Short mmCIF file of C-alpha atoms in Angstrom, two decimals:
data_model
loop_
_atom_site.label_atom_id
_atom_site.label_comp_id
_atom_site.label_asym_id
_atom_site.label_seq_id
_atom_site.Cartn_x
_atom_site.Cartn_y
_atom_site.Cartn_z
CA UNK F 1 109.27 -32.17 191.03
CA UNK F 2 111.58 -30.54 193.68
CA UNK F 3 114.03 -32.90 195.41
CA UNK F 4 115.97 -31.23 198.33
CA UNK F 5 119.20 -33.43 199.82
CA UNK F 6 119.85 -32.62 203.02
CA UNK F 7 123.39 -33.47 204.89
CA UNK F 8 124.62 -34.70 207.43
CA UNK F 9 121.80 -37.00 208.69
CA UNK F 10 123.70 -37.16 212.13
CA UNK F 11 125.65 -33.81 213.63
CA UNK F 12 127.51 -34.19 217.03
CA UNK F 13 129.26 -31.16 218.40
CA UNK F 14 130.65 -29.68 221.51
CA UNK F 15 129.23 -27.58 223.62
CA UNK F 16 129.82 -23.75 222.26
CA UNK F 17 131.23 -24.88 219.26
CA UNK F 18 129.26 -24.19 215.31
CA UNK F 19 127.26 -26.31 213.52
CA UNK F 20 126.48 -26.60 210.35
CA UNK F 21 123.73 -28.36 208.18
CA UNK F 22 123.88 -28.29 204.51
CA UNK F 23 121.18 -29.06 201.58
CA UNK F 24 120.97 -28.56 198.32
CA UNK F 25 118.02 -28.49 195.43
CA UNK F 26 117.20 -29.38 192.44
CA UNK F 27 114.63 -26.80 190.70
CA UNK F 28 115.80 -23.92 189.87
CA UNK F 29 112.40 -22.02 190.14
CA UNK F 30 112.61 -23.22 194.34
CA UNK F 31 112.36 -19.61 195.84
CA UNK F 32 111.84 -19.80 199.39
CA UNK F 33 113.81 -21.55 201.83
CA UNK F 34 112.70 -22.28 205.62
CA UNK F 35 114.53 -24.40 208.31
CA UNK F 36 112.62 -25.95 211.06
CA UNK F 37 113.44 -27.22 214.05
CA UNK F 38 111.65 -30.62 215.96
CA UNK F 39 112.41 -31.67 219.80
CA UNK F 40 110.98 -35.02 220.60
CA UNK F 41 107.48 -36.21 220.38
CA UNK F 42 106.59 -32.59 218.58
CA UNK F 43 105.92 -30.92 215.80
CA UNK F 44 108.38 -29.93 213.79
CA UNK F 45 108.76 -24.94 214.49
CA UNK F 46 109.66 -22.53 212.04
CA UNK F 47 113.42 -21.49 213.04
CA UNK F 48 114.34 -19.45 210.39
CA UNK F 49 113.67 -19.01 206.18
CA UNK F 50 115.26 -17.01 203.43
CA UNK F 51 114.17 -15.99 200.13
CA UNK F 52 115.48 -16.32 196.92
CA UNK F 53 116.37 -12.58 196.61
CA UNK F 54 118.39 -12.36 199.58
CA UNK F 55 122.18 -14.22 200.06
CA UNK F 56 121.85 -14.21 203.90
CA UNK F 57 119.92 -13.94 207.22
CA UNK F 58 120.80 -14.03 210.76
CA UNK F 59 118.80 -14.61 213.99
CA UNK F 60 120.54 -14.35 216.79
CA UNK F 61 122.64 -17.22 217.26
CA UNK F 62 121.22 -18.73 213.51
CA UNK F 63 122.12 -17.86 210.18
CA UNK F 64 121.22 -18.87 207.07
CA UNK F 65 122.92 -18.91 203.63
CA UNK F 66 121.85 -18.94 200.00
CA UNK F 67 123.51 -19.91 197.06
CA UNK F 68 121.44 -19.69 193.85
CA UNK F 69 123.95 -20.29 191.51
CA UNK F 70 125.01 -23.68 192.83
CA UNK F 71 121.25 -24.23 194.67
CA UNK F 72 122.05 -24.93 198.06
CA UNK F 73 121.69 -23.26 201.08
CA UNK F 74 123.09 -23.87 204.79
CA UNK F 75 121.94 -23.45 208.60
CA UNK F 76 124.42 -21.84 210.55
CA UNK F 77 124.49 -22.13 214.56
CA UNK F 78 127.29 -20.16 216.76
CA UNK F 79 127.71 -21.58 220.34
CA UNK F 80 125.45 -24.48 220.92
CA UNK F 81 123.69 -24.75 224.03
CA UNK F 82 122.08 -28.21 224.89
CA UNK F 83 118.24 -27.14 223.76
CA UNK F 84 119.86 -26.84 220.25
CA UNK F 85 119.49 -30.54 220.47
CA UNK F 86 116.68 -31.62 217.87
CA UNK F 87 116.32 -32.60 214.53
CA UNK F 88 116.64 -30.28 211.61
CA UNK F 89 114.74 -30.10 208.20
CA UNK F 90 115.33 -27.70 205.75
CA UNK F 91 112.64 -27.31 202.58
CA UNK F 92 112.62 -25.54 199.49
CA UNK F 93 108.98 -24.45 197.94
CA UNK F 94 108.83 -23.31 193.99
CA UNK F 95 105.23 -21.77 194.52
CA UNK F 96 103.54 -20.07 192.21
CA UNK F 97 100.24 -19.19 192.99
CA UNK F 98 97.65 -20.34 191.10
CA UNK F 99 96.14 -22.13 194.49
CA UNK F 100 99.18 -24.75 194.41
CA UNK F 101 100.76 -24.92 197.77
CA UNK F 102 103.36 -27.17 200.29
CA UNK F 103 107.25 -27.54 200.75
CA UNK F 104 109.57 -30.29 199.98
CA UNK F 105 111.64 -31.17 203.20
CA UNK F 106 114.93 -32.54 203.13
CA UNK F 107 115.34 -36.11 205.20
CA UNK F 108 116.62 -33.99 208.40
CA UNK F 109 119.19 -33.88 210.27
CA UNK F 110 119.82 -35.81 214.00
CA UNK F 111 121.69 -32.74 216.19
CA UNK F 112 123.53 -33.80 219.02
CA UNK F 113 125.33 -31.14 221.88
CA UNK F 114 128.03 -32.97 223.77
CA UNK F 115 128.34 -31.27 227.33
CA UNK B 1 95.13 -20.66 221.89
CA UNK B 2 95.49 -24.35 221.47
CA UNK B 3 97.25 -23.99 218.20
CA UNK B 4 97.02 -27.28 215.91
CA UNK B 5 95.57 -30.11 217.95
CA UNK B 6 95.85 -33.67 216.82
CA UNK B 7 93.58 -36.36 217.49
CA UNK B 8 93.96 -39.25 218.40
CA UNK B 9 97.50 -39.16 219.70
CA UNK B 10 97.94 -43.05 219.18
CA UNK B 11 96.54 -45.57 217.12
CA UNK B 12 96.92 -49.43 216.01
CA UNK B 13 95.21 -50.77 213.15
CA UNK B 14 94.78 -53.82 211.83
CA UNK B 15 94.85 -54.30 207.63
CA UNK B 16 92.06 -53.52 206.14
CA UNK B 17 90.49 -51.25 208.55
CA UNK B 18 89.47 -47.97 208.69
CA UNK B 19 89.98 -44.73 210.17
CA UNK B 20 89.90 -41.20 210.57
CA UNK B 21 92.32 -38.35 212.14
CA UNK B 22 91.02 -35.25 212.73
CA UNK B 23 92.72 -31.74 212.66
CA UNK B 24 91.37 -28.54 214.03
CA UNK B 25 92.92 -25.19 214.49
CA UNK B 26 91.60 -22.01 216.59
CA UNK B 27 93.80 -19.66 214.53
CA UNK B 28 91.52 -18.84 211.64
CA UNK B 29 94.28 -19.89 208.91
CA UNK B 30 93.16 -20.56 205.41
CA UNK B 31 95.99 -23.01 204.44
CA UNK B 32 95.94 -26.51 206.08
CA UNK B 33 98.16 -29.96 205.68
CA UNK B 34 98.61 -33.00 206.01
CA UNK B 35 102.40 -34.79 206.22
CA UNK B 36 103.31 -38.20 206.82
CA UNK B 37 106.97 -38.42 208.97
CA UNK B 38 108.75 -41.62 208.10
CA UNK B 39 112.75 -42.60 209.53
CA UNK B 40 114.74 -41.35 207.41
CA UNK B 41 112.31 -40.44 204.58
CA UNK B 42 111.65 -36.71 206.29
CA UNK B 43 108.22 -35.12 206.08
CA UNK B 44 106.45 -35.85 203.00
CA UNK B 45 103.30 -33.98 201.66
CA UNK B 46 100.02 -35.70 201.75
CA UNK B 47 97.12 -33.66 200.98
CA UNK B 48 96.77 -29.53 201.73
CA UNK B 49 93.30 -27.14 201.55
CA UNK B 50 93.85 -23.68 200.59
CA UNK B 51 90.80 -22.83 202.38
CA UNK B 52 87.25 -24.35 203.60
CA UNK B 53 85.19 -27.11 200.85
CA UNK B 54 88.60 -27.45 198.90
CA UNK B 55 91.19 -30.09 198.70
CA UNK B 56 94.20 -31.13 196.35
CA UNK B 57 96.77 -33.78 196.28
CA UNK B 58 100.42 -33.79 197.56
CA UNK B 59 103.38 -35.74 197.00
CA UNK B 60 102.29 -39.19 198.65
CA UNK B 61 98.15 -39.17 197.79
CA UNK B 62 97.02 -42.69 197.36
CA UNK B 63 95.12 -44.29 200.00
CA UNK B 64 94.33 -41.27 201.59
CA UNK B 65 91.04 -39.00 201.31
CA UNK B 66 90.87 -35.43 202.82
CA UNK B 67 87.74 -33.11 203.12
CA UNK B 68 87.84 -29.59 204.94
CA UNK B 69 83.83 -29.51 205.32
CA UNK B 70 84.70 -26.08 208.04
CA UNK B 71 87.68 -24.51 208.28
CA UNK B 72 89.06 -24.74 211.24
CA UNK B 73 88.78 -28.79 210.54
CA UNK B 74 90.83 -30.89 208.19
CA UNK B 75 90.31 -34.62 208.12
CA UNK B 76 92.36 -37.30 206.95
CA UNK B 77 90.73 -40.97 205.73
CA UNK B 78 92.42 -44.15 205.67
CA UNK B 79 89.85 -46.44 204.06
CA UNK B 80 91.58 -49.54 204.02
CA UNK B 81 94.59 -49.71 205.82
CA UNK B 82 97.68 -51.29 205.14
CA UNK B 83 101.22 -51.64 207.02
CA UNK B 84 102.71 -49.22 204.72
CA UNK B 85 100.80 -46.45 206.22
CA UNK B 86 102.44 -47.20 209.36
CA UNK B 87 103.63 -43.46 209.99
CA UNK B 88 103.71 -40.59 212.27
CA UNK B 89 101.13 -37.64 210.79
CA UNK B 90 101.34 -34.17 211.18
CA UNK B 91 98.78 -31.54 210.21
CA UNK B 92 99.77 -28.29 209.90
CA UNK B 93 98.04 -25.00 209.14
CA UNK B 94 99.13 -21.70 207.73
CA UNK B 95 97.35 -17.93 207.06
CA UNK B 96 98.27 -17.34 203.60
CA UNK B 97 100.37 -20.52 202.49
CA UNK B 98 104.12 -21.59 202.96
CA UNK B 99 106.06 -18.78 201.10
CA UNK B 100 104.21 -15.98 202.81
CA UNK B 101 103.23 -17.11 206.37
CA UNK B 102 105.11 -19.94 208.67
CA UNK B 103 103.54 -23.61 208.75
CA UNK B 104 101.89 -24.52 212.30
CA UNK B 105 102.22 -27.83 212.86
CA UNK B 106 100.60 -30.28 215.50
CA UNK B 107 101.93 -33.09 218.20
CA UNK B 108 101.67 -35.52 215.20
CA UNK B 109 99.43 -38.83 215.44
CA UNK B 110 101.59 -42.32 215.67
CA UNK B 111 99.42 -44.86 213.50
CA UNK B 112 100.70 -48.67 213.81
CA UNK B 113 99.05 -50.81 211.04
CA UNK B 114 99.52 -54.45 211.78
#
């Protein structure tokens, strides 16, 4: 099955400065991408995804990259504000219809913005 | 809309006991999940429903059971608990599965087994 590492497990940044949070996958079939975002005592929310026909996508202040060749593929955010405190999961799904369904998350990644 | 709402919030068990969490979601979706959130372990894949009176494993199955008798309702059995299943669990819901519509999860459910 898909395994999806996700690094760092702990990010701590200053104020208005980038972060970045990288994963990587193992099945090469994986071709959809999400990143969601979870505050404390919630669910984790849909932030931002990317398919495997596309190299890039930007929201704002978010971004996300793909690299197929090496299979792994990076959040992007330009000048943190404090409510970009949470922790991160990316997930990779290789569905194929046929009725089989779900995504494999990475272990997430702790966010911290330093006034 | 309420969304995905969880119920309980909160729950300790002893081993050996059973229990039931329930799921239900106003916004018509087909698609509906169930994760388990463990430290450092991220969100692993229980059971899912790809729409009402079906069911089919995940990742992390065993000692679990699942039935989506309507389907705005997704239930998830523990029939003997044990302290492994101490976990946080999420349902989650979607309109046309995870590659072509976002998942909506809930508040999650904190089980304790003791």
């Amino acid at each position: 099955g898909e395994n999806v590492e996700q690094h760092p497990s702990t990010l701590s940044v200053q104020e208005g400065d980038s972060a970045v949070i990288k994963c990587t996958y193992s099945d090469s079939a994986s071709n959809y991408f999400p990143w969601y975002k979870q505050e404390l005592g919630k669910g984790p929310q849909l932030i931002i995804d990317i398919r495997s026909n596309v190299g890039e996508k930007k929201d704002q202040r978010i971004a996300v990259t793909l690299n197929k060749t090496a299979k792994h593929f990076s959040l992007h955010i330009t000048e943190t504000q404090p409510e970009d405190s949470a922790v991160y999961f990316c997930a990779a799904s290789t569905y194929s219809g046929g009725g089989a369904d779900g995504l494999t998350f990475g272990k997430g990644t702790h966010l911290i913005i330093q006034p | 809309n309420a969304g995905v709402t969880q119920t309980p919030k909160f729950r300790v068990l002893k081993t050996g006991q059973s229990m039931t969490l329930l799921c239900a979601q106003d916004m018509n979706h087909e698609y509906m999940y169930w994760y388990r959130q463990d430290p450092g372990m991220g969100l692993r894949l229980i059971h899912y429903s790809v729409g009402e009176g079906t069911t089919a494993k995940g990742e992390v199955p065993d000692g679990y059971n699942v039935s989506r008798l309507k389907k705005q309702n997704f239930l998830l059995g523990l029939e003997s608990a044990a302290p492994s299943q101490t976990s946080v669990y999420f349902c989650a819901s979607s309109y046309q599965g995870v590659v072509n519509s976002p998942l909506h999860f809930g508040n999650g459910t904190r089980l304790t087994v003791t």
